Structures are given as C-alpha cells and as structure tokens.
mmCIF file of C-alpha atoms (C1' of nucleotides) in Angstrom:
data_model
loop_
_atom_site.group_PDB
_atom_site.id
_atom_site.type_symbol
_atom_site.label_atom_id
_atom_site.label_comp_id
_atom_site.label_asym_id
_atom_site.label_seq_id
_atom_site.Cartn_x
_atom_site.Cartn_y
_atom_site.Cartn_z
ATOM 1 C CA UNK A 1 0.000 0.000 0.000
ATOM 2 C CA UNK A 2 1.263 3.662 -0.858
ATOM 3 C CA UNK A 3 0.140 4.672 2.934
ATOM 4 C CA UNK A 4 2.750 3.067 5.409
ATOM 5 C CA UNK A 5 1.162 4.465 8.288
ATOM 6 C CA UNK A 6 -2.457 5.507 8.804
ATOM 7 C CA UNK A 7 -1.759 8.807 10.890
ATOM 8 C CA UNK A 8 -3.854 11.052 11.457
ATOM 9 C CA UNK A 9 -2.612 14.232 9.410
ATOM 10 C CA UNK A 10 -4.148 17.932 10.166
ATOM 11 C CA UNK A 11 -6.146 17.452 6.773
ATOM 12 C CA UNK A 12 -7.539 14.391 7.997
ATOM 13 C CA UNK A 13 -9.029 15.971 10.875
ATOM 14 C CA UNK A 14 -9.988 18.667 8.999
ATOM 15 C CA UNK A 15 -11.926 16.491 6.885
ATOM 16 C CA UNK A 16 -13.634 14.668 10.195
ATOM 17 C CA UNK A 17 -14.782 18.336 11.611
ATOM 18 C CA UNK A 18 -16.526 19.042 8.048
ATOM 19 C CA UNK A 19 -18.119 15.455 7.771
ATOM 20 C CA UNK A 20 -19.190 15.788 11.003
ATOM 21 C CA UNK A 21 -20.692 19.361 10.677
ATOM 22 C CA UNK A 22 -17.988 21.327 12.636
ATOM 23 C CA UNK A 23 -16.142 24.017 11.235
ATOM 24 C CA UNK A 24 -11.947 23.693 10.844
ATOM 25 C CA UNK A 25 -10.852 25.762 13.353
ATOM 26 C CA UNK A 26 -6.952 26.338 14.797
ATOM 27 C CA UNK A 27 -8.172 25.321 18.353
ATOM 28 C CA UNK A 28 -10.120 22.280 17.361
ATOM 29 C CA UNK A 29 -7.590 20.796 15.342
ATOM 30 C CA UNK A 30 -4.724 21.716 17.983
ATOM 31 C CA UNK A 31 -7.413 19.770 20.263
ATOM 32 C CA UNK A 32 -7.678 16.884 17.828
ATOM 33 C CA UNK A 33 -4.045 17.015 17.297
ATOM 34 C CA UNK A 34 -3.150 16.768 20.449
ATOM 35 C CA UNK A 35 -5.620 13.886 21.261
ATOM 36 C CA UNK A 36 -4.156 12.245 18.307
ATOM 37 C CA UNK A 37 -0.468 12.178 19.517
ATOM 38 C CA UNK A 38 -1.444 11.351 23.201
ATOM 39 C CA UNK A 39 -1.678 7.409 24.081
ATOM 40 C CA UNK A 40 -3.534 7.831 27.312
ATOM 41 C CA UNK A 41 -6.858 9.511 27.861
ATOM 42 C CA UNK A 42 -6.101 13.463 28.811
ATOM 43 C CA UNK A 43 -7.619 15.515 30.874
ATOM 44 C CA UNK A 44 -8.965 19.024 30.325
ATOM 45 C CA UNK A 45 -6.741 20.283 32.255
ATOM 46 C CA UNK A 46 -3.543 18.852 30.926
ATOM 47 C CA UNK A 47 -4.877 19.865 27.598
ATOM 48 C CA UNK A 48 -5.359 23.191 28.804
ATOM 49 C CA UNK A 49 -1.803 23.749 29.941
ATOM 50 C CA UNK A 50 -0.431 22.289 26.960
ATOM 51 C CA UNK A 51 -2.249 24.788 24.811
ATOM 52 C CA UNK A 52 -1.836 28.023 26.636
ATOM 53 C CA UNK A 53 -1.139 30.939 24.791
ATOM 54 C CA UNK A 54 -2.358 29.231 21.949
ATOM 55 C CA UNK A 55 -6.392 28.923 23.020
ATOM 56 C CA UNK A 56 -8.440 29.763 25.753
ATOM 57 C CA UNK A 57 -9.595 27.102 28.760
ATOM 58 C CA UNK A 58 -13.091 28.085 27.962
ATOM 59 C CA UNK A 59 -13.052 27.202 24.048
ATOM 60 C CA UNK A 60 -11.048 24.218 25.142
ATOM 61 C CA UNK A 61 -14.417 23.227 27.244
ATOM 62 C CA UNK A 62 -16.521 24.449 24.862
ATOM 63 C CA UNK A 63 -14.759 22.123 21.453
ATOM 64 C CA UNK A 64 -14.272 19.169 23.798
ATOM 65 C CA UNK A 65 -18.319 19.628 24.781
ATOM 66 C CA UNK A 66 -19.075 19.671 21.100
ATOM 67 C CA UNK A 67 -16.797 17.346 19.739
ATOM 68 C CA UNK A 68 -18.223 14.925 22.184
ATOM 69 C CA UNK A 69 -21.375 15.159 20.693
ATOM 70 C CA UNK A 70 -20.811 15.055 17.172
ATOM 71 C CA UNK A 71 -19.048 11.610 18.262
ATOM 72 C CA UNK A 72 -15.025 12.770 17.251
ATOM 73 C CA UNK A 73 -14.157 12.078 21.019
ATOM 74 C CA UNK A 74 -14.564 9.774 23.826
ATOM 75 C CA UNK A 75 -15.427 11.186 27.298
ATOM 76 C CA UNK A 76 -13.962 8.747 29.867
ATOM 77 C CA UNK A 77 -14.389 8.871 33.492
ATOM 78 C CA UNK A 78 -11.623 7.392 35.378
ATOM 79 C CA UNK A 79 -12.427 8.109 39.317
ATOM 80 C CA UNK A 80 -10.755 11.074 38.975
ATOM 81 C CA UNK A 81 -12.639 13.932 39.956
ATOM 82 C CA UNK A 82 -12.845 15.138 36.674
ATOM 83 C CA UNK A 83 -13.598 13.858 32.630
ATOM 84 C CA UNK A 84 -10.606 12.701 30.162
ATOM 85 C CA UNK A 85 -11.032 12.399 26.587
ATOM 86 C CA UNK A 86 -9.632 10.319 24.111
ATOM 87 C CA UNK A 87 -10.484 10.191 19.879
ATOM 88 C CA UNK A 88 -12.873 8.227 19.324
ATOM 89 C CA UNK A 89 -11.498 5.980 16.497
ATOM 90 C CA UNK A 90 -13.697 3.607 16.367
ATOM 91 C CA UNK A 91 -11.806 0.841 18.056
ATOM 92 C CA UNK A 92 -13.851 -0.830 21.187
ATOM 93 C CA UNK A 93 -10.874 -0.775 23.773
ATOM 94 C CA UNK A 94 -11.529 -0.094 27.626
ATOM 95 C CA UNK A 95 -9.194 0.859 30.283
ATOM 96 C CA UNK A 96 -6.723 -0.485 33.106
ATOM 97 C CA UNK A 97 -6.348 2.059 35.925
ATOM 98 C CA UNK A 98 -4.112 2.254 39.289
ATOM 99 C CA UNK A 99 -5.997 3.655 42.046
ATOM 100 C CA UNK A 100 -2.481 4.571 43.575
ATOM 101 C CA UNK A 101 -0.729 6.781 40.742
ATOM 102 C CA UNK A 102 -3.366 7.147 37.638
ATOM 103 C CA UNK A 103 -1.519 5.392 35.382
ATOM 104 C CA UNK A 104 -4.231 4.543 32.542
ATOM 105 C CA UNK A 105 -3.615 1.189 30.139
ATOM 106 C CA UNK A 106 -5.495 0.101 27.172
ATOM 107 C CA UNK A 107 -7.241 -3.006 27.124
ATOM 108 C CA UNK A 108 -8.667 -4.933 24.038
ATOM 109 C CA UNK A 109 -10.171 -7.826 25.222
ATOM 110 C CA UNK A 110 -14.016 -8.150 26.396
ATOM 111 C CA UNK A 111 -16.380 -7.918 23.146
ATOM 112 C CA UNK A 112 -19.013 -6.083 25.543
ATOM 113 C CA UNK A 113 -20.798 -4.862 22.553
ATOM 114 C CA UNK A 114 -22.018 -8.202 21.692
ATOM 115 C CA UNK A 115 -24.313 -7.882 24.517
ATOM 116 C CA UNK A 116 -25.675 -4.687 23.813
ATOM 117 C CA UNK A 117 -29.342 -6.843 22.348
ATOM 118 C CA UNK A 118 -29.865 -9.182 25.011
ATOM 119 C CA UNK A 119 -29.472 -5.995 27.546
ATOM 120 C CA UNK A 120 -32.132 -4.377 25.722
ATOM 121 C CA UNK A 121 -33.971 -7.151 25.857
ATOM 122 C CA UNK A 122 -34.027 -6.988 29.243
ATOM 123 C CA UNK A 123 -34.214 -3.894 30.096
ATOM 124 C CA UNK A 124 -37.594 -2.459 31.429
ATOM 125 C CA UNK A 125 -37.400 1.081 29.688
ATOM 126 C CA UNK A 126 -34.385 1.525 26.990
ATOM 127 C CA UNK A 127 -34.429 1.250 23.415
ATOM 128 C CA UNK A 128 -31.092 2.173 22.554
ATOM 129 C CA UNK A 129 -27.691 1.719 23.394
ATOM 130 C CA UNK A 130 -25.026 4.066 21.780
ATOM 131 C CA UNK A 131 -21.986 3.487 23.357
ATOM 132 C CA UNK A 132 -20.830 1.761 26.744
ATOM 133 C CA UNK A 133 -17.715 2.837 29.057
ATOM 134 C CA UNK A 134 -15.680 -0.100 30.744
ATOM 135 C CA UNK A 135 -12.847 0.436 32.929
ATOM 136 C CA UNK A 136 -10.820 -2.133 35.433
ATOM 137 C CA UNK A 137 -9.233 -0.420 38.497
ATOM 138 C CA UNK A 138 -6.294 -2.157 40.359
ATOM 139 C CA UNK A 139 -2.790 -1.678 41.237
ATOM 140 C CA UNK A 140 0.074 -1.689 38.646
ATOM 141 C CA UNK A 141 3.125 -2.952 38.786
ATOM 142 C CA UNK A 142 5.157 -0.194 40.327
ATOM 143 C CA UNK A 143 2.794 1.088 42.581
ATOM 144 C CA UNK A 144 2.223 -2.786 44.064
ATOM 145 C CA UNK A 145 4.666 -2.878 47.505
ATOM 146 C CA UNK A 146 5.090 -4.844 50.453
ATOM 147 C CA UNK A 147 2.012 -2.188 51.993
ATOM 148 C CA UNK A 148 -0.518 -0.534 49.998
ATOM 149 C CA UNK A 149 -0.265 3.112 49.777
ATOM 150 C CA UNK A 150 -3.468 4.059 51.805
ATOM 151 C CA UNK A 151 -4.242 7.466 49.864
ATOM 152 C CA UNK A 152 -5.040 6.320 45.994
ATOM 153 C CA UNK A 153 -4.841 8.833 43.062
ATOM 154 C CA UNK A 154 -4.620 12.751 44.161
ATOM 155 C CA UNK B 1 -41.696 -3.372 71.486
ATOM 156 C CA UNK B 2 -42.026 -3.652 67.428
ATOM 157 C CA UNK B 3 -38.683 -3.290 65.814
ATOM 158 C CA UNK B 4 -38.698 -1.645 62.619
ATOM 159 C CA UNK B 5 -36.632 -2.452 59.892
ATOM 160 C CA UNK B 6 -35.393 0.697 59.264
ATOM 161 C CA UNK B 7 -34.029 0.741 62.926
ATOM 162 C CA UNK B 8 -32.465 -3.075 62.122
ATOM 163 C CA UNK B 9 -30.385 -2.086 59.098
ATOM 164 C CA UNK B 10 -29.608 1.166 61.459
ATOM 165 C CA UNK B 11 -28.176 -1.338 63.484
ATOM 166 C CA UNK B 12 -26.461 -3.500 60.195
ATOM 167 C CA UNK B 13 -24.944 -0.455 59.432
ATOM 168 C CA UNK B 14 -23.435 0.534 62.786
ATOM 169 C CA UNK B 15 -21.900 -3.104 62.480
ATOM 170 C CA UNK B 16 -20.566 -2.558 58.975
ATOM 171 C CA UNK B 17 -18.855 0.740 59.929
ATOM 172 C CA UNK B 18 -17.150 -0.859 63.063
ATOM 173 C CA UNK B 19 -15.624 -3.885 61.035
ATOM 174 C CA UNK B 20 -14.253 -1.726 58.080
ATOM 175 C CA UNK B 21 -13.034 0.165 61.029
ATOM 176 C CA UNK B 22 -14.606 3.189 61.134
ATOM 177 C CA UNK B 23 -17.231 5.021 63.955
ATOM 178 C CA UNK B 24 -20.880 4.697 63.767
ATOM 179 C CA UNK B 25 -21.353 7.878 63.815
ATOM 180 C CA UNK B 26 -24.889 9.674 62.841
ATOM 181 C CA UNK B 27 -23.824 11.099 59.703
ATOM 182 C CA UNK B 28 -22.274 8.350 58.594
ATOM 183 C CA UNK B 29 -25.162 6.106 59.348
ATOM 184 C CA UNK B 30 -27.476 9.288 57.617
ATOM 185 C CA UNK B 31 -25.774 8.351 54.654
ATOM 186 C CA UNK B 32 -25.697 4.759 54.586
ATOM 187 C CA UNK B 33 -29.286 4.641 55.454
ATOM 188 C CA UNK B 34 -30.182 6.940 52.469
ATOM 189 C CA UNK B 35 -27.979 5.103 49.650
ATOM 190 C CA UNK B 36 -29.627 1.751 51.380
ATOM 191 C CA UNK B 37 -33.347 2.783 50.338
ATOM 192 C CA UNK B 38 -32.550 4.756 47.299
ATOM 193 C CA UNK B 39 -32.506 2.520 44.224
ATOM 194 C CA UNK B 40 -30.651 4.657 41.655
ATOM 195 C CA UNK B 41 -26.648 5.859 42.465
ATOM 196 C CA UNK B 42 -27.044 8.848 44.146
ATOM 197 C CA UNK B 43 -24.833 12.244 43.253
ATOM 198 C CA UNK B 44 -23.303 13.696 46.479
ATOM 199 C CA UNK B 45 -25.626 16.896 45.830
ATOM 200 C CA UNK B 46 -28.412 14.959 46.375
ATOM 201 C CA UNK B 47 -27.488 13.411 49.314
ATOM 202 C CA UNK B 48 -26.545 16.937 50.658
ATOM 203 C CA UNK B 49 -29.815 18.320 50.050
ATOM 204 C CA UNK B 50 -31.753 15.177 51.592
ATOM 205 C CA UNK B 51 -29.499 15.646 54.492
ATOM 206 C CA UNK B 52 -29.693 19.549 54.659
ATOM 207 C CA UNK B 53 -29.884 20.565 58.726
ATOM 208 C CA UNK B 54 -28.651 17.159 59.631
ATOM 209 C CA UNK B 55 -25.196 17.180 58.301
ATOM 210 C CA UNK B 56 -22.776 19.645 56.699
ATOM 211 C CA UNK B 57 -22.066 19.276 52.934
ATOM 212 C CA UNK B 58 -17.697 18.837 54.144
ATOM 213 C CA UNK B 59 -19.005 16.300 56.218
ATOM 214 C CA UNK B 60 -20.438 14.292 53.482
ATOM 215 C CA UNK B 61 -18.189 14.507 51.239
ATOM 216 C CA UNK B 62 -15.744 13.536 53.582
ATOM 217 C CA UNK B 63 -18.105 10.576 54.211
ATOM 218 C CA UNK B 64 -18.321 9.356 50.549
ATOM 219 C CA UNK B 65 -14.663 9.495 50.562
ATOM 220 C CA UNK B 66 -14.298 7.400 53.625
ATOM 221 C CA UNK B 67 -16.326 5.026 52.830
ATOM 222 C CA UNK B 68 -15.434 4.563 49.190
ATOM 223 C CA UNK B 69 -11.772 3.879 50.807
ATOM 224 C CA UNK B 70 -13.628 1.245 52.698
ATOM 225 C CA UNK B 71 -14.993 -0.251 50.475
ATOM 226 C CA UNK B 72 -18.988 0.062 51.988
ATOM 227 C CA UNK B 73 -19.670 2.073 49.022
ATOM 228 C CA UNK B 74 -18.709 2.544 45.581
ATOM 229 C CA UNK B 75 -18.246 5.504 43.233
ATOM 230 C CA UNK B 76 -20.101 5.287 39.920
ATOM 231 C CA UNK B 77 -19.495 8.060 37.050
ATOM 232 C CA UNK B 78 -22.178 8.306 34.342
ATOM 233 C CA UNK B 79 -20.297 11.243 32.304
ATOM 234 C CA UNK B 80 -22.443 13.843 34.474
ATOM 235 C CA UNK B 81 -20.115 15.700 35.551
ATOM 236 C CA UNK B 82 -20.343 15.147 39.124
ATOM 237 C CA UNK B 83 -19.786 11.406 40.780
ATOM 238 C CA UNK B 84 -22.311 9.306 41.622
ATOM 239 C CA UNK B 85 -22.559 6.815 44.591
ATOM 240 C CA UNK B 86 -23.880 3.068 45.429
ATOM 241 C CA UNK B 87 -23.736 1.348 48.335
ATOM 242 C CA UNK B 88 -21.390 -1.631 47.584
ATOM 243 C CA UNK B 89 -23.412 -4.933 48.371
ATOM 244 C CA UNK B 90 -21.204 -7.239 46.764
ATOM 245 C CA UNK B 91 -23.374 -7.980 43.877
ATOM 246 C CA UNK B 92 -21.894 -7.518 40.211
ATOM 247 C CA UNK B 93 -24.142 -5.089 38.202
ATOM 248 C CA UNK B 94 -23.636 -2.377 35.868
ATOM 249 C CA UNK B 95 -26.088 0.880 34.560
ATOM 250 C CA UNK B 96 -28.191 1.787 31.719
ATOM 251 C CA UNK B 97 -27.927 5.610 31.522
ATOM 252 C CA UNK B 98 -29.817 8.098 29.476
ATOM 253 C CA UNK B 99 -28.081 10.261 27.551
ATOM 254 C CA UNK B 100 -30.909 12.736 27.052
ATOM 255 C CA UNK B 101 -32.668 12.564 30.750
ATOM 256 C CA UNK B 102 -29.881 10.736 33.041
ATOM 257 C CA UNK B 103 -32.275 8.022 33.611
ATOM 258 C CA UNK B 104 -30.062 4.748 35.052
ATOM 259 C CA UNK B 105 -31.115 1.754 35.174
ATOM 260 C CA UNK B 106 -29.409 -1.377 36.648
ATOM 261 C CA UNK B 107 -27.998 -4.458 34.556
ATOM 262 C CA UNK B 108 -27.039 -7.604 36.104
ATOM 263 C CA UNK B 109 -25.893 -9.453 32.964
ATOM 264 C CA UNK B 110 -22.242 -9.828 31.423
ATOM 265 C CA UNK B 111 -19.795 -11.074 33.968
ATOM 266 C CA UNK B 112 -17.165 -8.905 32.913
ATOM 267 C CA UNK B 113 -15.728 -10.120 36.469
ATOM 268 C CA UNK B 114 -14.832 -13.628 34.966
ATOM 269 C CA UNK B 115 -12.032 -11.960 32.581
ATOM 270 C CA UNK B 116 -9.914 -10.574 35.076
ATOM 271 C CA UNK B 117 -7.451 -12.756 35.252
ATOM 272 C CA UNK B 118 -7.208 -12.603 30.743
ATOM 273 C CA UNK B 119 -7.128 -9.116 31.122
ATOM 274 C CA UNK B 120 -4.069 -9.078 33.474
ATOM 275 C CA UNK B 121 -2.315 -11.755 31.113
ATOM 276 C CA UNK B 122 -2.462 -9.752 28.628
ATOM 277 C CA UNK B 123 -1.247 -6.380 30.733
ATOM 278 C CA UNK B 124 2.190 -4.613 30.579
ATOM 279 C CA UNK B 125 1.750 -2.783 34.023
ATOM 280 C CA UNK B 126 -0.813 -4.040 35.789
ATOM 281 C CA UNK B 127 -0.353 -6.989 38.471
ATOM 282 C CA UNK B 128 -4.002 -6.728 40.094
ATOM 283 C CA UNK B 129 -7.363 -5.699 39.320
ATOM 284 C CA UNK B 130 -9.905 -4.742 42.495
ATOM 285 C CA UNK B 131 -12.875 -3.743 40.320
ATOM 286 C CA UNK B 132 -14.210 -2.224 37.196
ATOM 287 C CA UNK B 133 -17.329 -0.401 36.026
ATOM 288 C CA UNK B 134 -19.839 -1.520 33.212
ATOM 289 C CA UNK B 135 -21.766 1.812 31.649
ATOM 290 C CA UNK B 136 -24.042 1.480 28.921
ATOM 291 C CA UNK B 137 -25.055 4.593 27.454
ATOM 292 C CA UNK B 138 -28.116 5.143 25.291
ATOM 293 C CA UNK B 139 -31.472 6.496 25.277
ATOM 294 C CA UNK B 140 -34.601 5.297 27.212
ATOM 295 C CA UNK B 141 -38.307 4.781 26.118
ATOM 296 C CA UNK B 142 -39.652 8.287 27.643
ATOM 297 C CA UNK B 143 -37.006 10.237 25.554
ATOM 298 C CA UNK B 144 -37.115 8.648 22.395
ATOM 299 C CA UNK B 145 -38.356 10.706 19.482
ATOM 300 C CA UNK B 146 -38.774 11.881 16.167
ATOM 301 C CA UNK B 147 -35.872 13.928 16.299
ATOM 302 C CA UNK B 148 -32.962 13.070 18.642
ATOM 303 C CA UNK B 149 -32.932 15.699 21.504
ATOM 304 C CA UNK B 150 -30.021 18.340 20.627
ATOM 305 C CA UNK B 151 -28.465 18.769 24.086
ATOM 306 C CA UNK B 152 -28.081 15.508 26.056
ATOM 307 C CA UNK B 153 -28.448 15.671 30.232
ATOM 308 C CA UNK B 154 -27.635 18.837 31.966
ATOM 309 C "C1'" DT C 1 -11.976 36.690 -4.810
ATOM 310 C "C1'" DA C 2 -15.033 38.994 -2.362
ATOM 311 C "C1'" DC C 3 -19.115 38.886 0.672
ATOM 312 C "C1'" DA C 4 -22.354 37.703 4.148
ATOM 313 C "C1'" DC C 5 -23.346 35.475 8.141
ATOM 314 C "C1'" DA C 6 -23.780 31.756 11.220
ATOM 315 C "C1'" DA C 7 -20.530 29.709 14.002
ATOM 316 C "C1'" DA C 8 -16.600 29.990 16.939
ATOM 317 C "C1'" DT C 9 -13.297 32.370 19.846
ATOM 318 C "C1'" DG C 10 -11.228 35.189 23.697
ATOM 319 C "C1'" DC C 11 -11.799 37.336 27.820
ATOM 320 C "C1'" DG C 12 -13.706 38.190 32.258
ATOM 321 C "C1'" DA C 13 -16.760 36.921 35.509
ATOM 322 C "C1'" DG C 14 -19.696 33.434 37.383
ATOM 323 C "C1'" DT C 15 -21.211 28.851 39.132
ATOM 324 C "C1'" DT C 16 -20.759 24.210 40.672
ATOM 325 C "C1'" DA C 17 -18.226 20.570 42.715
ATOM 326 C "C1'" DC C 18 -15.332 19.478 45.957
ATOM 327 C "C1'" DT C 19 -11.459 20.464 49.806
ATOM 328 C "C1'" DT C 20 -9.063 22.369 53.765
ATOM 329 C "C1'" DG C 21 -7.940 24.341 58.470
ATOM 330 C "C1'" DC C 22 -9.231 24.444 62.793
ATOM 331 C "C1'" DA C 23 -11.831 24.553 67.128
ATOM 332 C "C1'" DA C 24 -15.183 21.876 69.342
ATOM 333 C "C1'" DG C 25 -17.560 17.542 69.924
ATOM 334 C "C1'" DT C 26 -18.028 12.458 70.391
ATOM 335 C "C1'" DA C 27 -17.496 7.107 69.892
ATOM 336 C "C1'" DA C 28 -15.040 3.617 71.762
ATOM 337 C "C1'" DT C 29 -11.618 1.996 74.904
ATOM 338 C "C1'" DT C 30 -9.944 1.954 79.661
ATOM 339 C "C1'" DA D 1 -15.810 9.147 83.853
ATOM 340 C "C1'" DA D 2 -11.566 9.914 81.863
ATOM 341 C "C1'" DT D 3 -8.805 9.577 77.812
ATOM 342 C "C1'" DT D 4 -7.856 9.975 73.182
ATOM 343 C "C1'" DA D 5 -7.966 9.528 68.500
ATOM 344 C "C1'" DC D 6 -11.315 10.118 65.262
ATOM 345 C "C1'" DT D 7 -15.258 13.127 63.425
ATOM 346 C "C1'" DT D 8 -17.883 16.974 62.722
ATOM 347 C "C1'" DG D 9 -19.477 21.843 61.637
ATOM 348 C "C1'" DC D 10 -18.359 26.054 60.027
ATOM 349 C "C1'" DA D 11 -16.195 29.295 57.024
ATOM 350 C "C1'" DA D 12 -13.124 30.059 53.654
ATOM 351 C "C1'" DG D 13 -10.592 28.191 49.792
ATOM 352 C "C1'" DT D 14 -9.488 25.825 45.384
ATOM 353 C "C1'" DA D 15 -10.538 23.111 41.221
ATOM 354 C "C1'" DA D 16 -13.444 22.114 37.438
ATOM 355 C "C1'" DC D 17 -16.335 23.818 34.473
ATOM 356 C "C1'" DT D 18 -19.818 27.462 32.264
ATOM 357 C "C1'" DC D 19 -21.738 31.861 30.584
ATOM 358 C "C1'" DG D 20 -22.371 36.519 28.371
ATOM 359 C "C1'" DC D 21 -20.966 39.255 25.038
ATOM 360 C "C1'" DA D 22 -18.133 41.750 21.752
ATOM 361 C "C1'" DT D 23 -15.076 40.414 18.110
ATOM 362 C "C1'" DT D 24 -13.272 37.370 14.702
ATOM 363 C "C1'" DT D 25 -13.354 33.774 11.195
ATOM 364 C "C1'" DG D 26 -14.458 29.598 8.254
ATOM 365 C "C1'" DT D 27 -17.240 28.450 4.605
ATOM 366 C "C1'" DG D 28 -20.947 28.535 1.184
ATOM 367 C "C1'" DT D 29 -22.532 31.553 -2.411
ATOM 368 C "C1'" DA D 30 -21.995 35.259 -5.686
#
DNA sequence: TACACAAATGCGAGTTACTTGCAAGTAATT
DNA sequence: AATTACTTGCAAGTAACTCGCATTTGTGTA
C-alpha cells in the first residue's frame, strides 16, 4: 500500500470536523491534534496547559463539549474527579487504571458490545444503546509494595 | 416493642462501619441509610440536600470518601459531571444511563468479572485488578423521538 | 476573490463541585 | 468518667467547568 502508516494528518481531521458538521478551526484541530499524539486519555486540564497561549480554557471546554457530541471524542471517566477524553477511532478498547498513581492502560479484550441486544432485551425502559464505558481499576506494577499506599490517586 | 426495619439495618450499618473500622457515627449512618433505600446511584448533591440541617455538605463529602476507601460504598461516574454513589453490596451489576434525561437503570448481565485474570495476562503494568465499572449509554423509552434531543443531560 | 453570516473564539466573571484548616464535639476503649 | 484519637461543623478556599458578550473567522454563495 502507498500509505505506510495511517496517521492522522491535520487534513484528515480537517476532513472529520466538516463530515461531522464542525467548522476547521486552529483550536479544534490543535485539540484533535493533540488527542491524536497522546496514548492515554487526557484531561482538560492537561490539555489546557499544553495549549496556553495558543487557546483559551473556555473554548477548550466548549470544542471538547461539542466534539463529544458530534461523536469525534470519547469522554472517559476514570475516578478522577474530573472527565478525560480520548479520539474516538472507532476501536472498542476499555481501560486499566491504578488507584495509587493514575496510570491509565489500554485493554482490548471483552467484546461487551455483543451484549448490547440481550441488555435491551431486558431492560424495562431503553431502546437504545449508543456506546458503553468499561474500565478495570487495580494496582500496577510499580505502585504494588510490600504495603498498599493508603491514599489512591490525588 | 415492634422493631422496625429501618431501625435493624440502622443497626447492620453501625456493624458494617465498626468492622471496616470506622465510627458509627450519625452522619455516617445518615448516609448509609439513604444510599440503602434509594434505588438509583445517588450524586453527592443529592445526598446533601436530603441531608440539609442534619449534616454539613464537608461532612459528606468527607463521608463518601471514607467510605469509598472502605470499600462500603462505591463511586459510579455516568459522564455527568459530578460522581455518583452506590452502596457496595457485593453484587456484580452495571447501569443503563440516558443520555438525554440521566435516567439509570441497573444491569445484572455480562460477567465482565470472569475476565480478570485474561485481562491481566495480557497487561504490561498491571499486576491486580480490584474492580471495574460496566456503563451502557443510550437512550430510554420516555425520551425517544422523532428527532434526537439536541443537548443531552444537563 | 469577495461577501455575508452563522458559528466559533477570547476574555472576564460566574457557578458548581469538591477540599481544607481548625476549634469543638463524640465514639469507643480503659 | 476519663482519655484519646477520630469526626464533625463552620467558614473560607481551590478546582473544574460554564456563561455573556463583543469580536473574529471559516465556509458557502456570488
């Protein structure tokens, strides 16, 4: 194939805004870009800092609100206190996190969507499921010590 | 000389706290009691304003915290911006949740639990996995429409 | 390529969600 | 009933997120 790697170029995401009804903006695709490059989840916050001077915390809010909705990104709520957000590619994956330091993993296993029917099916008043969050908490590697650190995550 | 059950599970309660090591003390049983006999997670706002004149909002927050540590209860987030909380019976189940009114219902099928030990095979960092959460997200029977409702719950 | 205009941004101020410091109170042990 | 470490209530503080509004800008149409 001409395409060694499928990466996700500024014109691609300019592309996804329009498809998706958004217009092309600088901070959007700084957001997008910035999504794109990052492997774990980020938080508003850490995509606020990286962005100063370049785009305001409220129009960060404001694109990661809207991009949300138009389905580009993936809020995920980690235990944290507050949202991350991660592109939404497309690709079911969940998440591994310590409840001592953060650290987030990606995990591929679990076909939960499989079930979505027979929930339904169940389920006294729902008609649709959209999407479906699933995320293991535990202790990683170097966080796991001969006691367990009795405050988890700041 | 009739015992009522609310005063027995008072009592359950004050035997709960004292094992996980903590004192019975009235707000702590305040809350317990409430999460016990309310069937949907409840957001720490509501359980402020149910317990408004009996217990200071610090105090309750502190609570959740405690007891989340504890293990008596569990924190659930439903991308609402604010956490949610469930008193932890032991029982595996996961929530429905309404994009459009916040509507949650509970799920008892897919036992995600039985993976565990596939997932952590298959992990880099993680040696251990103490829990996860199961979120469906979709739209119920009341809300469902013509036209999708523009701004999802507020 | 220029134009019009809805959509988006930046900035400041505001609100909501949650936390902290500290003096006073209290559950559980003795 | 005395002790003490743990809890609470209050007030003030910080973090996370939103709003109002004037200005700017991306994009479809001319």
């Amino acid at each position: 194939m001409a395409k060694s790697k499928i990466k996700e170029s500024g014109s691609e995401f300019r592309r996804m805004l329009r498809e998706h009804g958004c217009k092309a903006t600088p901070p959007r695709l700084l957001v997008l870009e910035l999504l794109g490059k990052t492997k774990e989840p980020m938080s508003a916050q850490a995509l606020i800092e990286t962005l100063a001077g370049k785009t305001d915390q409220a129009t960060v809010y404001r694109i990661l609100k809207t991009l949300k909705h138009r389905g580009l990104i993936r809020q995920v709520d980690l235990r944290h206190n507050h949202a991350h957000y991660e592109l939404s590619r497309g690709d079911e994956h969940h998440h591994l996190v310590c409840n001592h330091c953060g650290k987030i993993e990606d995990v591929r296993l679990c076909d939960v969507g499989a079930t979505h029917q027979a929930i339904l099916r169940h389920s006294k008043h729902f008609s649709k499921i959209t999407q479906h969050a699933l995320e293991f908490y535990g202790v990683c590697t170097s966080c796991r010590g001969p006691e367990p650190i009795s405050e988890p995550h700041p």
